[in-house]
mmCIF file of C-alpha atoms in Angstrom:
data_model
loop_
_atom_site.group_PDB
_atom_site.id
_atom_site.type_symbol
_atom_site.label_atom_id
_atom_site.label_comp_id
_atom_site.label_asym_id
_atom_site.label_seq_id
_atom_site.Cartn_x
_atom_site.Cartn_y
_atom_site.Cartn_z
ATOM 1 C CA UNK Q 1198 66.044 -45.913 40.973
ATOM 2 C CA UNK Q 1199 62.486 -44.701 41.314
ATOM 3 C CA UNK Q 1200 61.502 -42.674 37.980
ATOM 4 C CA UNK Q 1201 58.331 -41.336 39.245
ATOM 5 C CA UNK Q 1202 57.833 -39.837 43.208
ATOM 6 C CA UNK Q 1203 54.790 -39.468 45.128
ATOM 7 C CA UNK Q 1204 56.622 -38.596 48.123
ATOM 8 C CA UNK Q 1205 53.136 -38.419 50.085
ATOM 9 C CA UNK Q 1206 51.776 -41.901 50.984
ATOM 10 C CA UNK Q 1207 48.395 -40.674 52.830
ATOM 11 C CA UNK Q 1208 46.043 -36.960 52.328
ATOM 12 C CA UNK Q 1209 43.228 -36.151 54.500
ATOM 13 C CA UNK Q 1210 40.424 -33.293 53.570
ATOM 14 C CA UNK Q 1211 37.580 -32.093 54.181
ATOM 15 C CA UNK Q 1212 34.959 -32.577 52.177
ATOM 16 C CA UNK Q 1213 34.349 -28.730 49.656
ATOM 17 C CA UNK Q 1214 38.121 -28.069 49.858
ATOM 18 C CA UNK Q 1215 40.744 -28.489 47.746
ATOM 19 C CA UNK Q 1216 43.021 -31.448 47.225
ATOM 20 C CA UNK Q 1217 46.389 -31.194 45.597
ATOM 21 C CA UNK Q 1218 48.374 -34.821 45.063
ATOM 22 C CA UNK Q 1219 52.233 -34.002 44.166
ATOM 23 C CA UNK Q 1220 54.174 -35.887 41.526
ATOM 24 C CA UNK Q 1221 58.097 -35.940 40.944
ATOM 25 C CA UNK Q 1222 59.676 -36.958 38.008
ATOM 26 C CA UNK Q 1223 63.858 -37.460 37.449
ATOM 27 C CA UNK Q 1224 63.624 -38.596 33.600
ATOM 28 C CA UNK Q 1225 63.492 -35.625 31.207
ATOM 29 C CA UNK Q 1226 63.034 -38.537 28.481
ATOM 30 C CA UNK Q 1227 59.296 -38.241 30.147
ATOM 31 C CA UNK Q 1228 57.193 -36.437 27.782
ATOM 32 C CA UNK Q 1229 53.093 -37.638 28.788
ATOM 33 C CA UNK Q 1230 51.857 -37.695 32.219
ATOM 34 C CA UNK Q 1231 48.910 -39.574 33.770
ATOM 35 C CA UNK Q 1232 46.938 -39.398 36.855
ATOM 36 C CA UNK Q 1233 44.889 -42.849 37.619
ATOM 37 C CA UNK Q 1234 42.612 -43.709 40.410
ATOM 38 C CA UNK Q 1235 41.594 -46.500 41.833
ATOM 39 C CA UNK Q 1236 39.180 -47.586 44.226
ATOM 40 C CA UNK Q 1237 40.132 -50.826 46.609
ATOM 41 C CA UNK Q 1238 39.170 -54.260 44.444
ATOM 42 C CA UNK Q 1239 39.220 -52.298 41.221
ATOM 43 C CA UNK Q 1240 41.541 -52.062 38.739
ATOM 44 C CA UNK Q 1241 43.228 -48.191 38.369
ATOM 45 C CA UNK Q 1242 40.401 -46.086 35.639
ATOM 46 C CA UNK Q 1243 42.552 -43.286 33.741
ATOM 47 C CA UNK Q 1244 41.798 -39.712 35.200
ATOM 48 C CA UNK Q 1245 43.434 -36.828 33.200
ATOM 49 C CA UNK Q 1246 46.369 -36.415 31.344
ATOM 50 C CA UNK Q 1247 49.146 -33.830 30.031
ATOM 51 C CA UNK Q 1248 51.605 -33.193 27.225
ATOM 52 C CA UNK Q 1249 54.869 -31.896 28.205
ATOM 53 C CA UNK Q 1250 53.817 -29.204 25.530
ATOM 54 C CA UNK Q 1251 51.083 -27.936 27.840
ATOM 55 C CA UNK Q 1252 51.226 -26.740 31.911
ATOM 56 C CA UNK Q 1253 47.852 -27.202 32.766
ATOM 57 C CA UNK Q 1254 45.202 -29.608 31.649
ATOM 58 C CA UNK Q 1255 41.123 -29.289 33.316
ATOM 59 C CA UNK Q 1256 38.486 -31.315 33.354
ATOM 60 C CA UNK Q 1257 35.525 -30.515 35.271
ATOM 61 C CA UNK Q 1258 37.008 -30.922 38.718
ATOM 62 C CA UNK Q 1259 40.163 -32.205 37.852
ATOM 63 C CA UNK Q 1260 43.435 -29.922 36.973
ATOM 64 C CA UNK Q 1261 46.912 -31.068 36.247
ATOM 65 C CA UNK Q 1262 49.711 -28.492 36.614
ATOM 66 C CA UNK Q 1263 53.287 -29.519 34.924
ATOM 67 C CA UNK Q 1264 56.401 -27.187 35.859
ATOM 68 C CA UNK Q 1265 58.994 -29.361 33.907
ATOM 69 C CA UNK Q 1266 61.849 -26.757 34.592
ATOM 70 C CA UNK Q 1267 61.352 -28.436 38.359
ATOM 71 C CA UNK Q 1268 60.233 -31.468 37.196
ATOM 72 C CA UNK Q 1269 56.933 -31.742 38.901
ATOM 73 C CA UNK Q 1270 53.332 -32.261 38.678
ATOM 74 C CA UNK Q 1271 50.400 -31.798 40.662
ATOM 75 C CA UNK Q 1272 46.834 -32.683 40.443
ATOM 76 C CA UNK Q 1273 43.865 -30.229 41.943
ATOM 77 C CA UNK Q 1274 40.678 -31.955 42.925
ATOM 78 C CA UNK Q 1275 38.377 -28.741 43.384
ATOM 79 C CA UNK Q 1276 36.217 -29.647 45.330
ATOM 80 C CA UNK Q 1277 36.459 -32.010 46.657
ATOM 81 C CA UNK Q 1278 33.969 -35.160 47.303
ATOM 82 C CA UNK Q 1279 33.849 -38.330 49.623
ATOM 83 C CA UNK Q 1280 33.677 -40.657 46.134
ATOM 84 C CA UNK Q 1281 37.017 -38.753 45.468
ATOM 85 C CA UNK Q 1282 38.393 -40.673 48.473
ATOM 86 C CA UNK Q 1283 41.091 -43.787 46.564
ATOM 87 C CA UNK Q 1284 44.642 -44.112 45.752
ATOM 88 C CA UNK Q 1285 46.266 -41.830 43.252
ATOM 89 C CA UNK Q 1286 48.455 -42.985 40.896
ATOM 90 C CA UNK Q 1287 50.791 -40.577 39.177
ATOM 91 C CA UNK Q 1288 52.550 -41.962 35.928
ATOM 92 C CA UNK Q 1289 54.605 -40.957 33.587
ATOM 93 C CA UNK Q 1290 55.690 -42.069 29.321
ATOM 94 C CA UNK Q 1291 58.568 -41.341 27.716
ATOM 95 C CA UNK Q 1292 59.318 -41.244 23.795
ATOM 96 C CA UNK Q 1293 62.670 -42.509 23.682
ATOM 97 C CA UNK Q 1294 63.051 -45.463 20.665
ATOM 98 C CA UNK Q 1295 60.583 -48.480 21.533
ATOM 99 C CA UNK Q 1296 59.831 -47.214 24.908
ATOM 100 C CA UNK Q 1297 57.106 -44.413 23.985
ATOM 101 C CA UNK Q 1298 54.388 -46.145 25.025
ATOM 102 C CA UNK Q 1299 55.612 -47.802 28.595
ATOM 103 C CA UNK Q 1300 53.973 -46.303 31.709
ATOM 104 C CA UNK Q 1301 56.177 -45.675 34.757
ATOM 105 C CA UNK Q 1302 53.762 -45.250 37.996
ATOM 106 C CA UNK Q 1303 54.386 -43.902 41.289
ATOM 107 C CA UNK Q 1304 54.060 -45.328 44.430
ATOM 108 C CA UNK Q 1305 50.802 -43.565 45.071
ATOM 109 C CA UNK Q 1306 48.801 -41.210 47.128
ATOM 110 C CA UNK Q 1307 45.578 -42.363 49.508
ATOM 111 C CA UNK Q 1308 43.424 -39.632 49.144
ATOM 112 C CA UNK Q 1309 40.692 -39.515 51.845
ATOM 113 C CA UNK Q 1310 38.100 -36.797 51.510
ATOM 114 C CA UNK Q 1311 35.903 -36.703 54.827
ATOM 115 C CA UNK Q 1312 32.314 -35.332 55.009
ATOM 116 C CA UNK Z 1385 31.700 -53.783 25.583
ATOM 117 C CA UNK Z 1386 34.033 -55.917 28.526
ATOM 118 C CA UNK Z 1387 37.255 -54.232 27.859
ATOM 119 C CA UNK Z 1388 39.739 -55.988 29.590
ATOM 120 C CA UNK Z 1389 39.256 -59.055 31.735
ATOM 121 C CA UNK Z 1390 41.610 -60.997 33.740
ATOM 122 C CA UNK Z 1391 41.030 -64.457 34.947
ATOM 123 C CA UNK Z 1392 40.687 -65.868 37.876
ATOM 124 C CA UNK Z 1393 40.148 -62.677 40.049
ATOM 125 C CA UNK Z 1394 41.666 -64.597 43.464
ATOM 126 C CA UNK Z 1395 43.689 -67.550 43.512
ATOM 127 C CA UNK Z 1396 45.772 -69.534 46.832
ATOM 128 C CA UNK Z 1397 48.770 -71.310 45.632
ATOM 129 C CA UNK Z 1398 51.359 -73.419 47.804
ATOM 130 C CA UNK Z 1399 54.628 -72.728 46.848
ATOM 131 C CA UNK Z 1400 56.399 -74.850 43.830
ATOM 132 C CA UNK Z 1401 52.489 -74.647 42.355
ATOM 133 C CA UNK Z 1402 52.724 -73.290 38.583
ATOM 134 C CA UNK Z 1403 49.646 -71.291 37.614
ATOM 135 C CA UNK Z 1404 48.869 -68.936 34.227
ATOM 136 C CA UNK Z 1405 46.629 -65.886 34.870
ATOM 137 C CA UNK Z 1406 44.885 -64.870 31.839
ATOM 138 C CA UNK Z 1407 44.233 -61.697 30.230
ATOM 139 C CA UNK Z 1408 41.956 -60.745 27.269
ATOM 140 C CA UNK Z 1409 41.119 -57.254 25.350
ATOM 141 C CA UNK Z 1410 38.268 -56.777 23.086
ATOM 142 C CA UNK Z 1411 39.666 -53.224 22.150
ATOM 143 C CA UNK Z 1412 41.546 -53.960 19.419
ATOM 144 C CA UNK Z 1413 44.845 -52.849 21.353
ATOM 145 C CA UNK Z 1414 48.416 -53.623 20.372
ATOM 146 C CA UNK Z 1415 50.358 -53.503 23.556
ATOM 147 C CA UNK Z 1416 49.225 -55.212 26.565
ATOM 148 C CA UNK Z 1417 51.459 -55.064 30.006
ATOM 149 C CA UNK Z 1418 51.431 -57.223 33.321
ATOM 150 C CA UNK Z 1419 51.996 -55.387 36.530
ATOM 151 C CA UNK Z 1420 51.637 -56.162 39.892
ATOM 152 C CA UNK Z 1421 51.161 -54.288 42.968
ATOM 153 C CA UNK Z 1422 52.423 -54.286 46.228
ATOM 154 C CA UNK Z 1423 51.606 -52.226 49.657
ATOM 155 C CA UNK Z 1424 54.272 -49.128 49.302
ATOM 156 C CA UNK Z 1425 55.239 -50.210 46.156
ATOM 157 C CA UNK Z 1426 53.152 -48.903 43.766
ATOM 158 C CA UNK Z 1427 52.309 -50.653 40.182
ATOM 159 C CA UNK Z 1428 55.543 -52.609 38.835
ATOM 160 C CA UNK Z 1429 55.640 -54.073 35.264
ATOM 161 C CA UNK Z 1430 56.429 -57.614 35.056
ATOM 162 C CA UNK Z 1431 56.182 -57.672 30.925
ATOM 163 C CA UNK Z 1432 54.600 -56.386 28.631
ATOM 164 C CA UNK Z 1433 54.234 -56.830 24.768
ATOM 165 C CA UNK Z 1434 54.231 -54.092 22.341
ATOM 166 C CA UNK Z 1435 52.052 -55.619 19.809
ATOM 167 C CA UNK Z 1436 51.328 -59.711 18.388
ATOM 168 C CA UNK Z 1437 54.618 -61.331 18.515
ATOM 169 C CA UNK Z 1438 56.854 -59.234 20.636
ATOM 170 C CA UNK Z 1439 57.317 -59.740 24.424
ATOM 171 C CA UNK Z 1440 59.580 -58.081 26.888
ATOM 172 C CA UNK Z 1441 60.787 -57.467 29.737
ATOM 173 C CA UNK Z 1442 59.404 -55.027 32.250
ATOM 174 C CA UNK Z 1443 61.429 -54.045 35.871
ATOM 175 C CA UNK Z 1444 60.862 -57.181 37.873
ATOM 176 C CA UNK Z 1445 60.326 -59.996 35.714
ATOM 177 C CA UNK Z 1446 61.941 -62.776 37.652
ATOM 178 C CA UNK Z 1447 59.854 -65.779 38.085
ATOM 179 C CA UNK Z 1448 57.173 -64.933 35.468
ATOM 180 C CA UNK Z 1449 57.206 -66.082 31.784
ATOM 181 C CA UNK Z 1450 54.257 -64.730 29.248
ATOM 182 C CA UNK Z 1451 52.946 -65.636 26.230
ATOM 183 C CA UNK Z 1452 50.773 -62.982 23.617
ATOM 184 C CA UNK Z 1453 48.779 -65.747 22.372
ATOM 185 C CA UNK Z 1454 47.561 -63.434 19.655
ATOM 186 C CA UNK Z 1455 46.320 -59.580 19.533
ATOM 187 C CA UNK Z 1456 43.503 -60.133 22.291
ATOM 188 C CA UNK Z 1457 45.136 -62.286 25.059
ATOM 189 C CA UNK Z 1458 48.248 -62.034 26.814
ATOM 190 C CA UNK Z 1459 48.948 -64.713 29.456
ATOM 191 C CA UNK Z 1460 51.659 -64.248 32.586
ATOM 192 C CA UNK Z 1461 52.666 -67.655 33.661
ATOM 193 C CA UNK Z 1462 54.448 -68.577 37.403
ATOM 194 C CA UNK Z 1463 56.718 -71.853 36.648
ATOM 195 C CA UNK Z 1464 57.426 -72.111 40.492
ATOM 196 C CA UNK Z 1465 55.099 -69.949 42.739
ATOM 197 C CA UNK Z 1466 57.189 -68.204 45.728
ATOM 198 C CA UNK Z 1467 55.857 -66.365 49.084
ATOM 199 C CA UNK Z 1468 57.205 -63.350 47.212
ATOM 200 C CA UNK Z 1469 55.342 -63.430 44.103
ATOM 201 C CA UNK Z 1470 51.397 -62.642 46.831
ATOM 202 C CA UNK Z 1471 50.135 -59.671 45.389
ATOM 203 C CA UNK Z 1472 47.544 -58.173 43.174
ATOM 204 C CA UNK Z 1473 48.013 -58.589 39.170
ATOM 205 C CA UNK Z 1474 46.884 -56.390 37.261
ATOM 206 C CA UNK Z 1475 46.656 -56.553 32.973
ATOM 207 C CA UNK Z 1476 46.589 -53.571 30.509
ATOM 208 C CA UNK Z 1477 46.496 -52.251 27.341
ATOM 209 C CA UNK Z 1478 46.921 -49.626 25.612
ATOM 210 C CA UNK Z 1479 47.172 -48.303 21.480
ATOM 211 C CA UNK Z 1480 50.066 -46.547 20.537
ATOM 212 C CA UNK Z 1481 50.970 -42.865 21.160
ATOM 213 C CA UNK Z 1482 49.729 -40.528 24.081
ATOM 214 C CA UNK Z 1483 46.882 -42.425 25.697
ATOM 215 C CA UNK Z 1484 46.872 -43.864 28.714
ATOM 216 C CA UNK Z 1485 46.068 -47.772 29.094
ATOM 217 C CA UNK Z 1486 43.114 -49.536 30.229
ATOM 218 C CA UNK Z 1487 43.640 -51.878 32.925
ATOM 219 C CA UNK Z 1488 41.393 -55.229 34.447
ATOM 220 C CA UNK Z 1489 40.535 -55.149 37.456
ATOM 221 C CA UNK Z 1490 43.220 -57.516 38.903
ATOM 222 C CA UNK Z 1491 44.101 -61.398 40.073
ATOM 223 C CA UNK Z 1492 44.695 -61.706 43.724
ATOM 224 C CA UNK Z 1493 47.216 -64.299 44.182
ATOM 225 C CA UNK Z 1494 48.226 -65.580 47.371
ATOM 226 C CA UNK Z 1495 51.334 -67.959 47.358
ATOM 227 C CA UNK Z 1496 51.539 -69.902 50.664
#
């Protein structure tokens, strides 16, 4: 049973605009959320993060939205830029006993930002 | 500062081959993880350890054995390489509480 849904494989934009990667979650034991990227040949870098105490987390660019009544995330890429173009990786931790340090990932999200 | 670095970065096995990838942090980390990663499938963890001494299992850790040779390295051994076991490994760690890990930047493994 998948823990963590990116339910979009592929996103195409244009390069200024806005990007917005969706994230599902079904565990409500989930209480730290993740976005990675990762460029092709590379191993995934760590891009912004949120508490389940918190809705929205920025960072320059980056934005993270959490609505954990619906159980769902979202990450803003404003605006966007061609080196934004890799896969998204949405990922979620959840503090039940041993396991509060386990990351469960998502399928991920190709994000291609054309010029 | 290397972080964390996985050896060998590609590797072409024939099946029945037995091969250890290795993994080493210079972080000072406790828990370290294997995952691998497959097209549509996302990252999967194999095993991981949650600090010196402990190993366990992850969601597909069939075919795989590790060892956390002490706090820095933490090795993911195939016994019996299968067709099914191609794809890209990736290491990580991570210290405990809300952070997010740091991963290597992957083994290619092709089993033919």
């Amino acid at each position: 049973d998948q823990q963590v849904k990116q339910n979009s494989p592929s996103l195409s934009v244009q390069e200024g605009r806005i990007s917005i990667l969706n994230c599902d979650y079904t565990n409500s034991m989930f209480d730290y959320f993740l976005w990675y990227k990762k460029y092709p040949a590379e191993g995934p870098t760590f891009l912004i993060s949120i508490s389940s105490i918190k809705d929205k987390n920025e960072d320059g660019r980056f934005t993270v939205f959490l609505n954990k009544s619906a159980k769902h995330l979202s990450l803003h890429i404003v605006p966007s830029q061609p080196g934004d173009s890799a896969v998204y990786f949405c990922a979620a931790k959840g503090n039940s006993g041993g396991s509060n340090y386990k990351l469960t990932f998502g399928k991920g999200t190709l994000l291609t930002v054309n010029p | 500062n290397a972080g964390v670095t996985q050896t060998p970065k590609f590797q072409v096995l024939k099946t029945g081959q037995s091969m250890t990838l290795q993994c080493a942090q210079d972080m000072n980390h406790n828990s370290m993880y294997w995952y691998r990663q497959d097209p549509g499938m996302g990252l999967r963890l194999i095993y991981y350890s949650a600090s010196e001494g402990t190993t366990d299992k992850g969601e597909v850790p069939n075919g795989y054995n590790v060892s956390r040779l002490n706090k820095r390295e933490f090795s993911l051994r195939l016994e019996s390489a299968a067709p099914s076991q191609t794809s890209v490994y990736f290491c990580a760690s991570s210290i405990e509480g809300n952070y997010g890990y740091t991963f290597g930047s992957g083994t290619r493994l092709t089993v033919v």
